[in-house]
PDB file of C-alpha atoms in Angstrom:
ATOM      1  CA  UNK A   1       5.127  74.895-248.708  1.00 85.00           C
ATOM      2  CA  UNK A   2       2.378  72.894-246.986  1.00 82.00           C
ATOM      3  CA  UNK A   3       2.538  70.247-249.731  1.00 81.00           C
ATOM      4  CA  UNK A   4       6.326  70.082-249.440  1.00 78.00           C
ATOM      5  CA  UNK A   5       6.058  69.640-245.677  1.00 77.00           C
ATOM      6  CA  UNK A   6       3.424  66.911-246.045  1.00 75.00           C
ATOM      7  CA  UNK A   7       5.651  64.998-248.465  1.00 74.00           C
ATOM      8  CA  UNK A   8       8.601  65.174-246.097  1.00 67.00           C
ATOM      9  CA  UNK A   9       6.480  64.058-243.160  1.00 63.00           C
ATOM     10  CA  UNK A  10       6.022  60.773-245.022  1.00 58.00           C
ATOM     11  CA  UNK A  11       9.777  60.373-245.487  1.00 55.00           C
ATOM     12  CA  UNK A  12      10.460  60.415-241.774  1.00 55.00           C
ATOM     13  CA  UNK A  13      11.795  57.743-239.461  1.00 56.00           C
ATOM     14  CA  UNK A  14      10.195  57.755-236.046  1.00 54.00           C
ATOM     15  CA  UNK A  15      12.626  59.879-234.051  1.00 63.00           C
ATOM     16  CA  UNK A  16      10.822  60.776-230.855  1.00 72.00           C
ATOM     17  CA  UNK A  17      14.111  61.560-229.131  1.00 77.00           C
ATOM     18  CA  UNK A  18      15.096  64.105-231.794  1.00 81.00           C
ATOM     19  CA  UNK A  19      11.682  65.774-231.691  1.00 84.00           C
ATOM     20  CA  UNK A  20      11.766  65.930-227.909  1.00 88.00           C
ATOM     21  CA  UNK A  21      15.271  67.401-228.084  1.00 88.00           C
ATOM     22  CA  UNK A  22      14.044  70.236-230.305  1.00 91.00           C
ATOM     23  CA  UNK A  23      11.226  70.878-227.822  1.00 91.00           C
ATOM     24  CA  UNK A  24      13.774  71.083-225.012  1.00 93.00           C
ATOM     25  CA  UNK A  25      16.015  73.459-226.950  1.00 93.00           C
ATOM     26  CA  UNK A  26      13.050  75.697-227.773  1.00 93.00           C
ATOM     27  CA  UNK A  27      11.987  75.732-224.129  1.00 93.00           C
ATOM     28  CA  UNK A  28      15.449  76.961-223.124  1.00 92.00           C
ATOM     29  CA  UNK A  29      16.070  79.339-226.024  1.00 93.00           C
ATOM     30  CA  UNK A  30      13.404  80.383-228.510  1.00 93.00           C
ATOM     31  CA  UNK A  31      16.037  80.662-231.266  1.00 96.00           C
ATOM     32  CA  UNK A  32      17.230  77.281-232.587  1.00 96.00           C
ATOM     33  CA  UNK A  33      19.256  76.354-235.686  1.00 96.00           C
ATOM     34  CA  UNK A  34      19.523  72.719-236.831  1.00 95.00           C
ATOM     35  CA  UNK A  35      22.732  72.073-238.766  1.00 94.00           C
ATOM     36  CA  UNK A  36      23.617  69.102-240.945  1.00 88.00           C
ATOM     37  CA  UNK A  37      24.897  68.209-244.421  1.00 83.00           C
ATOM     38  CA  UNK A  38      22.609  67.854-247.427  1.00 80.00           C
ATOM     39  CA  UNK A  39      20.380  64.804-247.148  1.00 73.00           C
ATOM     40  CA  UNK A  40      20.744  64.501-243.385  1.00 73.00           C
ATOM     41  CA  UNK A  41      16.986  64.760-242.808  1.00 80.00           C
ATOM     42  CA  UNK A  42      16.679  68.389-241.698  1.00 87.00           C
ATOM     43  CA  UNK A  43      13.568  69.084-243.787  1.00 87.00           C
ATOM     44  CA  UNK A  44      11.791  65.921-242.656  1.00 85.00           C
ATOM     45  CA  UNK A  45      12.661  66.589-239.027  1.00 87.00           C
ATOM     46  CA  UNK A  46      11.394  70.177-239.192  1.00 91.00           C
ATOM     47  CA  UNK A  47       8.231  69.208-241.092  1.00 90.00           C
ATOM     48  CA  UNK A  48       7.314  66.597-238.491  1.00 89.00           C
ATOM     49  CA  UNK A  49       8.211  68.800-235.541  1.00 92.00           C
ATOM     50  CA  UNK A  50       6.038  71.565-236.987  1.00 92.00           C
ATOM     51  CA  UNK A  51       3.103  69.232-237.639  1.00 90.00           C
ATOM     52  CA  UNK A  52       3.281  68.018-234.045  1.00 89.00           C
ATOM     53  CA  UNK A  53       3.520  71.611-232.812  1.00 91.00           C
ATOM     54  CA  UNK A  54       0.365  72.589-234.708  1.00 90.00           C
ATOM     55  CA  UNK A  55      -1.578  69.791-233.030  1.00 88.00           C
ATOM     56  CA  UNK A  56      -0.325  70.699-229.565  1.00 87.00           C
ATOM     57  CA  UNK A  57      -0.531  74.499-229.681  1.00 84.00           C
ATOM     58  CA  UNK A  58      -3.616  75.600-231.551  1.00 80.00           C
ATOM     59  CA  UNK A  59      -3.333  79.120-230.130  1.00 85.00           C
ATOM     60  CA  UNK A  60       0.025  79.837-231.825  1.00 91.00           C
ATOM     61  CA  UNK A  61       0.525  81.262-235.295  1.00 95.00           C
ATOM     62  CA  UNK A  62       2.898  78.917-237.147  1.00 95.00           C
ATOM     63  CA  UNK A  63       4.644  79.930-240.390  1.00 96.00           C
ATOM     64  CA  UNK A  64       6.616  77.418-242.490  1.00 95.00           C
ATOM     65  CA  UNK A  65       8.981  78.217-245.355  1.00 96.00           C
ATOM     66  CA  UNK A  66      11.069  75.604-247.186  1.00 95.00           C
ATOM     67  CA  UNK A  67      13.819  77.064-249.355  1.00 95.00           C
ATOM     68  CA  UNK A  68      13.891  75.224-252.664  1.00 91.00           C
ATOM     69  CA  UNK A  69      10.262  74.116-252.830  1.00 90.00           C
ATOM     70  CA  UNK A  70       9.230  76.898-255.264  1.00 89.00           C
ATOM     71  CA  UNK A  71      11.035  79.017-257.845  1.00 89.00           C
ATOM     72  CA  UNK A  72      11.068  82.105-255.612  1.00 92.00           C
ATOM     73  CA  UNK A  73      11.503  80.433-252.251  1.00 94.00           C
ATOM     74  CA  UNK A  74      15.248  81.202-252.088  1.00 96.00           C
ATOM     75  CA  UNK A  75      14.662  84.957-252.275  1.00 94.00           C
ATOM     76  CA  UNK A  76      14.834  86.520-248.787  1.00 93.00           C
ATOM     77  CA  UNK A  77      12.428  89.251-249.915  1.00 90.00           C
ATOM     78  CA  UNK A  78       9.906  86.559-250.823  1.00 91.00           C
ATOM     79  CA  UNK A  79      10.196  85.008-247.373  1.00 93.00           C
ATOM     80  CA  UNK A  80       9.647  88.378-245.715  1.00 90.00           C
ATOM     81  CA  UNK A  81       6.758  89.230-248.041  1.00 88.00           C
ATOM     82  CA  UNK A  82       5.052  85.852-247.495  1.00 91.00           C
ATOM     83  CA  UNK A  83       5.400  86.202-243.750  1.00 93.00           C
ATOM     84  CA  UNK A  84       4.108  89.757-243.618  1.00 90.00           C
ATOM     85  CA  UNK A  85       1.109  88.842-245.797  1.00 90.00           C
ATOM     86  CA  UNK A  86       0.353  85.815-243.604  1.00 93.00           C
ATOM     87  CA  UNK A  87       0.578  87.884-240.423  1.00 93.00           C
ATOM     88  CA  UNK A  88      -1.585  90.594-241.957  1.00 91.00           C
ATOM     89  CA  UNK A  89      -4.295  88.073-242.899  1.00 91.00           C
ATOM     90  CA  UNK A  90      -4.284  86.480-239.456  1.00 92.00           C
ATOM     91  CA  UNK A  91      -4.008  89.597-237.286  1.00 92.00           C
ATOM     92  CA  UNK A  92      -5.347  92.407-239.524  1.00 90.00           C
ATOM     93  CA  UNK A  93      -2.166  94.452-239.172  1.00 87.00           C
ATOM     94  CA  UNK A  94      -2.886  96.669-242.196  1.00 79.00           C
ATOM     95  CA  UNK A  95       0.777  96.906-243.118  1.00 72.00           C
ATOM     96  CA  UNK A  96       0.244  96.819-246.875  1.00 62.00           C
ATOM     97  CA  UNK A  97       2.602  95.352-249.460  1.00 59.00           C
ATOM     98  CA  UNK A  98       6.304  95.598-248.826  1.00 52.00           C
ATOM     99  CA  UNK A  99       7.855  98.149-251.187  1.00 50.00           C
ATOM    100  CA  UNK A 100      10.885  97.233-253.293  1.00 52.00           C
ATOM    101  CA  UNK A 101      14.149  98.041-251.504  1.00 51.00           C
ATOM    102  CA  UNK A 102      12.517  98.359-248.093  1.00 59.00           C
ATOM    103  CA  UNK A 103      14.466  97.295-244.999  1.00 69.00           C
ATOM    104  CA  UNK A 104      13.360  93.672-244.682  1.00 71.00           C
ATOM    105  CA  UNK A 105      14.443  93.298-241.076  1.00 76.00           C
ATOM    106  CA  UNK A 106      12.730  96.505-239.991  1.00 81.00           C
ATOM    107  CA  UNK A 107       9.501  95.665-241.812  1.00 81.00           C
ATOM    108  CA  UNK A 108       9.461  92.194-240.315  1.00 87.00           C
ATOM    109  CA  UNK A 109      10.195  93.570-236.864  1.00 88.00           C
ATOM    110  CA  UNK A 110       7.138  95.802-237.073  1.00 89.00           C
ATOM    111  CA  UNK A 111       4.900  92.984-238.277  1.00 91.00           C
ATOM    112  CA  UNK A 112       6.182  90.518-235.684  1.00 94.00           C
ATOM    113  CA  UNK A 113       5.885  92.996-232.840  1.00 93.00           C
ATOM    114  CA  UNK A 114       2.248  93.743-233.652  1.00 93.00           C
ATOM    115  CA  UNK A 115       1.377  90.077-234.206  1.00 94.00           C
ATOM    116  CA  UNK A 116       3.190  88.820-231.107  1.00 94.00           C
ATOM    117  CA  UNK A 117       1.177  91.248-229.001  1.00 94.00           C
ATOM    118  CA  UNK A 118      -1.892  89.174-229.935  1.00 95.00           C
ATOM    119  CA  UNK A 119      -0.572  85.608-230.085  1.00 94.00           C
ATOM    120  CA  UNK A 120       2.599  83.495-229.860  1.00 95.00           C
ATOM    121  CA  UNK A 121       4.323  83.308-233.256  1.00 96.00           C
ATOM    122  CA  UNK A 122       6.502  80.418-234.474  1.00 97.00           C
ATOM    123  CA  UNK A 123       8.700  80.782-237.569  1.00 97.00           C
ATOM    124  CA  UNK A 124      10.051  77.605-239.174  1.00 97.00           C
ATOM    125  CA  UNK A 125      12.562  78.273-241.966  1.00 97.00           C
ATOM    126  CA  UNK A 126      14.253  75.343-243.682  1.00 95.00           C
ATOM    127  CA  UNK A 127      17.388  75.354-245.846  1.00 95.00           C
ATOM    128  CA  UNK A 128      18.759  78.824-245.148  1.00 97.00           C
ATOM    129  CA  UNK A 129      22.148  77.906-246.647  1.00 96.00           C
ATOM    130  CA  UNK A 130      20.403  77.794-250.056  1.00 95.00           C
ATOM    131  CA  UNK A 131      19.165  81.390-249.887  1.00 96.00           C
ATOM    132  CA  UNK A 132      20.114  83.925-252.533  1.00 96.00           C
ATOM    133  CA  UNK A 133      22.671  86.067-250.736  1.00 94.00           C
ATOM    134  CA  UNK A 134      20.883  89.338-251.386  1.00 90.00           C
ATOM    135  CA  UNK A 135      21.467  91.872-248.623  1.00 88.00           C
ATOM    136  CA  UNK A 136      23.687  89.384-246.772  1.00 93.00           C
ATOM    137  CA  UNK A 137      20.762  87.032-246.315  1.00 94.00           C
ATOM    138  CA  UNK A 138      23.169  84.161-245.580  1.00 97.00           C
ATOM    139  CA  UNK A 139      24.175  86.102-242.472  1.00 97.00           C
ATOM    140  CA  UNK A 140      20.474  86.206-241.478  1.00 95.00           C
ATOM    141  CA  UNK A 141      20.331  89.973-242.004  1.00 93.00           C
ATOM    142  CA  UNK A 142      16.729  89.726-243.262  1.00 91.00           C
ATOM    143  CA  UNK A 143      15.662  88.484-239.810  1.00 93.00           C
ATOM    144  CA  UNK A 144      15.336  90.876-236.860  1.00 90.00           C
ATOM    145  CA  UNK A 145      18.308  90.676-234.502  1.00 90.00           C
ATOM    146  CA  UNK A 146      16.041  90.917-231.458  1.00 90.00           C
ATOM    147  CA  UNK A 147      12.536  89.600-232.260  1.00 90.00           C
ATOM    148  CA  UNK A 148       9.819  89.898-229.599  1.00 91.00           C
ATOM    149  CA  UNK A 149      10.098  87.372-226.781  1.00 91.00           C
ATOM    150  CA  UNK A 150       6.788  85.845-227.872  1.00 93.00           C
ATOM    151  CA  UNK A 151       8.324  84.853-231.228  1.00 96.00           C
ATOM    152  CA  UNK A 152       9.998  81.445-231.627  1.00 96.00           C
ATOM    153  CA  UNK A 153      12.379  80.917-234.551  1.00 97.00           C
ATOM    154  CA  UNK A 154      13.510  77.430-235.581  1.00 97.00           C
ATOM    155  CA  UNK A 155      15.629  77.154-238.724  1.00 97.00           C
ATOM    156  CA  UNK A 156      17.814  74.627-240.509  1.00 95.00           C
ATOM    157  CA  UNK A 157      20.974  75.030-242.537  1.00 96.00           C
ATOM    158  CA  UNK A 158      24.006  73.238-243.828  1.00 93.00           C
ATOM    159  CA  UNK A 159      27.313  74.156-242.213  1.00 93.00           C
ATOM    160  CA  UNK A 160      28.400  77.677-243.136  1.00 94.00           C
ATOM    161  CA  UNK A 161      27.372  81.285-242.820  1.00 96.00           C
ATOM    162  CA  UNK A 162      23.764  80.902-241.568  1.00 97.00           C
ATOM    163  CA  UNK A 163      24.887  78.575-238.781  1.00 96.00           C
ATOM    164  CA  UNK A 164      27.777  80.893-237.922  1.00 97.00           C
ATOM    165  CA  UNK A 165      25.406  83.885-237.835  1.00 97.00           C
ATOM    166  CA  UNK A 166      23.040  81.969-235.548  1.00 97.00           C
ATOM    167  CA  UNK A 167      25.911  81.309-233.137  1.00 97.00           C
ATOM    168  CA  UNK A 168      26.905  84.974-233.130  1.00 97.00           C
ATOM    169  CA  UNK A 169      23.335  85.915-232.267  1.00 96.00           C
ATOM    170  CA  UNK A 170      23.300  83.559-229.308  1.00 96.00           C
ATOM    171  CA  UNK A 171      20.964  81.001-230.845  1.00 97.00           C
ATOM    172  CA  UNK A 172      21.123  77.346-229.885  1.00 96.00           C
ATOM    173  CA  UNK A 173      22.874  75.499-232.725  1.00 96.00           C
ATOM    174  CA  UNK A 174      22.156  71.766-232.869  1.00 92.00           C
ATOM    175  CA  UNK A 175      24.382  69.497-234.965  1.00 89.00           C
ATOM    176  CA  UNK A 176      22.336  66.623-236.393  1.00 84.00           C
ATOM    177  CA  UNK A 177      23.890  63.237-235.853  1.00 77.00           C
ATOM    178  CA  UNK A 178      24.255  60.694-238.696  1.00 68.00           C
ATOM    179  CA  UNK A 179      21.947  57.687-238.674  1.00 71.00           C
ATOM    180  CA  UNK A 180      23.119  55.013-236.257  1.00 73.00           C
ATOM    181  CA  UNK A 181      23.201  51.414-237.502  1.00 77.00           C
ATOM    182  CA  UNK A 182      20.048  50.620-235.567  1.00 79.00           C
ATOM    183  CA  UNK A 183      18.276  53.652-237.042  1.00 76.00           C
ATOM    184  CA  UNK A 184      19.341  52.558-240.533  1.00 78.00           C
ATOM    185  CA  UNK A 185      17.987  49.056-239.922  1.00 82.00           C
ATOM    186  CA  UNK A 186      14.668  50.410-238.662  1.00 80.00           C
ATOM    187  CA  UNK A 187      14.421  52.778-241.603  1.00 77.00           C
ATOM    188  CA  UNK A 188      14.935  49.988-244.156  1.00 80.00           C
ATOM    189  CA  UNK A 189      12.281  47.802-242.582  1.00 81.00           C
ATOM    190  CA  UNK A 190       9.676  50.519-242.009  1.00 78.00           C
ATOM    191  CA  UNK A 191      10.208  52.377-245.306  1.00 76.00           C
ATOM    192  CA  UNK A 192       9.733  49.347-247.531  1.00 76.00           C
ATOM    193  CA  UNK A 193       6.895  47.864-245.486  1.00 73.00           C
ATOM    194  CA  UNK A 194       4.841  51.021-244.958  1.00 73.00           C
ATOM    195  CA  UNK A 195       5.210  52.318-248.506  1.00 72.00           C
ATOM    196  CA  UNK A 196       5.254  49.164-250.627  1.00 74.00           C
ATOM    197  CA  UNK A 197       4.458  46.204-248.347  1.00 76.00           C
ATOM    198  CA  UNK A 198       7.849  44.780-249.324  1.00 79.00           C
ATOM    199  CA  UNK A 199      10.800  43.510-247.325  1.00 79.00           C
ATOM    200  CA  UNK A 200      14.429  42.442-247.666  1.00 82.00           C
ATOM    201  CA  UNK A 201      16.181  39.475-246.154  1.00 83.00           C
ATOM    202  CA  UNK A 202      17.863  40.010-242.758  1.00 85.00           C
ATOM    203  CA  UNK A 203      21.250  39.586-244.477  1.00 85.00           C
ATOM    204  CA  UNK A 204      20.577  42.413-246.941  1.00 86.00           C
ATOM    205  CA  UNK A 205      19.285  44.627-244.155  1.00 85.00           C
ATOM    206  CA  UNK A 206      22.464  44.043-242.134  1.00 85.00           C
ATOM    207  CA  UNK A 207      24.637  44.787-245.179  1.00 86.00           C
ATOM    208  CA  UNK A 208      22.826  48.039-245.880  1.00 84.00           C
ATOM    209  CA  UNK A 209      22.869  49.129-242.240  1.00 83.00           C
ATOM    210  CA  UNK A 210      26.617  48.479-242.062  1.00 84.00           C
ATOM    211  CA  UNK A 211      27.377  50.746-245.051  1.00 84.00           C
ATOM    212  CA  UNK A 212      28.720  54.132-243.960  1.00 79.00           C
ATOM    213  CA  UNK A 213      26.930  55.893-246.843  1.00 80.00           C
ATOM    214  CA  UNK A 214      23.616  54.749-245.336  1.00 76.00           C
ATOM    215  CA  UNK A 215      24.174  57.109-242.403  1.00 72.00           C
ATOM    216  CA  UNK A 216      22.783  59.797-244.735  1.00 74.00           C
ATOM    217  CA  UNK A 217      18.951  59.445-244.862  1.00 74.00           C
ATOM    218  CA  UNK A 218      18.699  60.751-248.439  1.00 69.00           C
ATOM    219  CA  UNK A 219      21.311  58.286-249.689  1.00 73.00           C
ATOM    220  CA  UNK A 220      19.550  55.447-247.874  1.00 75.00           C
ATOM    221  CA  UNK A 221      16.144  56.371-249.291  1.00 75.00           C
ATOM    222  CA  UNK A 222      17.520  56.527-252.852  1.00 79.00           C
ATOM    223  CA  UNK A 223      19.171  53.142-252.389  1.00 82.00           C
ATOM    224  CA  UNK A 224      15.905  51.562-251.251  1.00 79.00           C
ATOM    225  CA  UNK A 225      14.037  53.049-254.209  1.00 78.00           C
ATOM    226  CA  UNK A 226      16.624  51.565-256.575  1.00 82.00           C
ATOM    227  CA  UNK A 227      16.306  48.167-254.910  1.00 80.00           C
ATOM    228  CA  UNK A 228      12.530  48.342-255.138  1.00 77.00           C
ATOM    229  CA  UNK A 229      12.595  49.172-258.837  1.00 76.00           C
ATOM    230  CA  UNK A 230      15.242  46.562-259.658  1.00 71.00           C
ATOM    231  CA  UNK A 231      13.166  43.944-257.904  1.00 62.00           C
ATOM    232  CA  UNK A 232      15.595  40.985-257.809  1.00 60.00           C
ATOM    233  CA  UNK A 233      17.150  40.656-254.367  1.00 55.00           C
ATOM    234  CA  UNK A 234      18.216  36.992-254.338  1.00 54.00           C
ATOM    235  CA  UNK A 235      21.756  36.035-253.333  1.00 45.00           C
TER     236      UNK A 235
END
């Protein structure tokens, strides 16, 4: 999960406004859900926000989980087990291994309550719409309905059940905006220069930035990789 986050930090366009907006949402409501379609940059945004958080709040316990980065990462029981083990190592909770069939939400509630009594806890969970729907996980049933006030939860999801469940719970749901033309232009220039010390002509950059498909960061990144590999960009 740390390696996945580090990779996605590199695939990020400088978006200070978006990072500051997440900070503001967290300050107002410690439960935040970022929502956007596949490829909209949710993972990169969360990875960079979390990295910045770690540098600014050394006293907090920060847990990251990226659904899809390992074979078992989509299993809600694996998320709960990873989190409980991490809390146990950090705070010596002596909770033991989670038994098969145990109430995930209740077990997590116990672990979080004991940990939060010692330190602020931040949970960052990415890609909840890709969870295996075991025990209604897509409705966030594996997460405590009322975590301790000292626990911050920031998640991401595509549109659908996780986002709807977050709304029902009173979380702040933030719809990610598509790349603006200016953001697309900046991405093209910075991505090629910083990674490969390459560039495109201003005309090509304008053409790419004007394409509606380029409003999706994943699509734009794949396009630039194809252009880099093809190598001939003359008119």
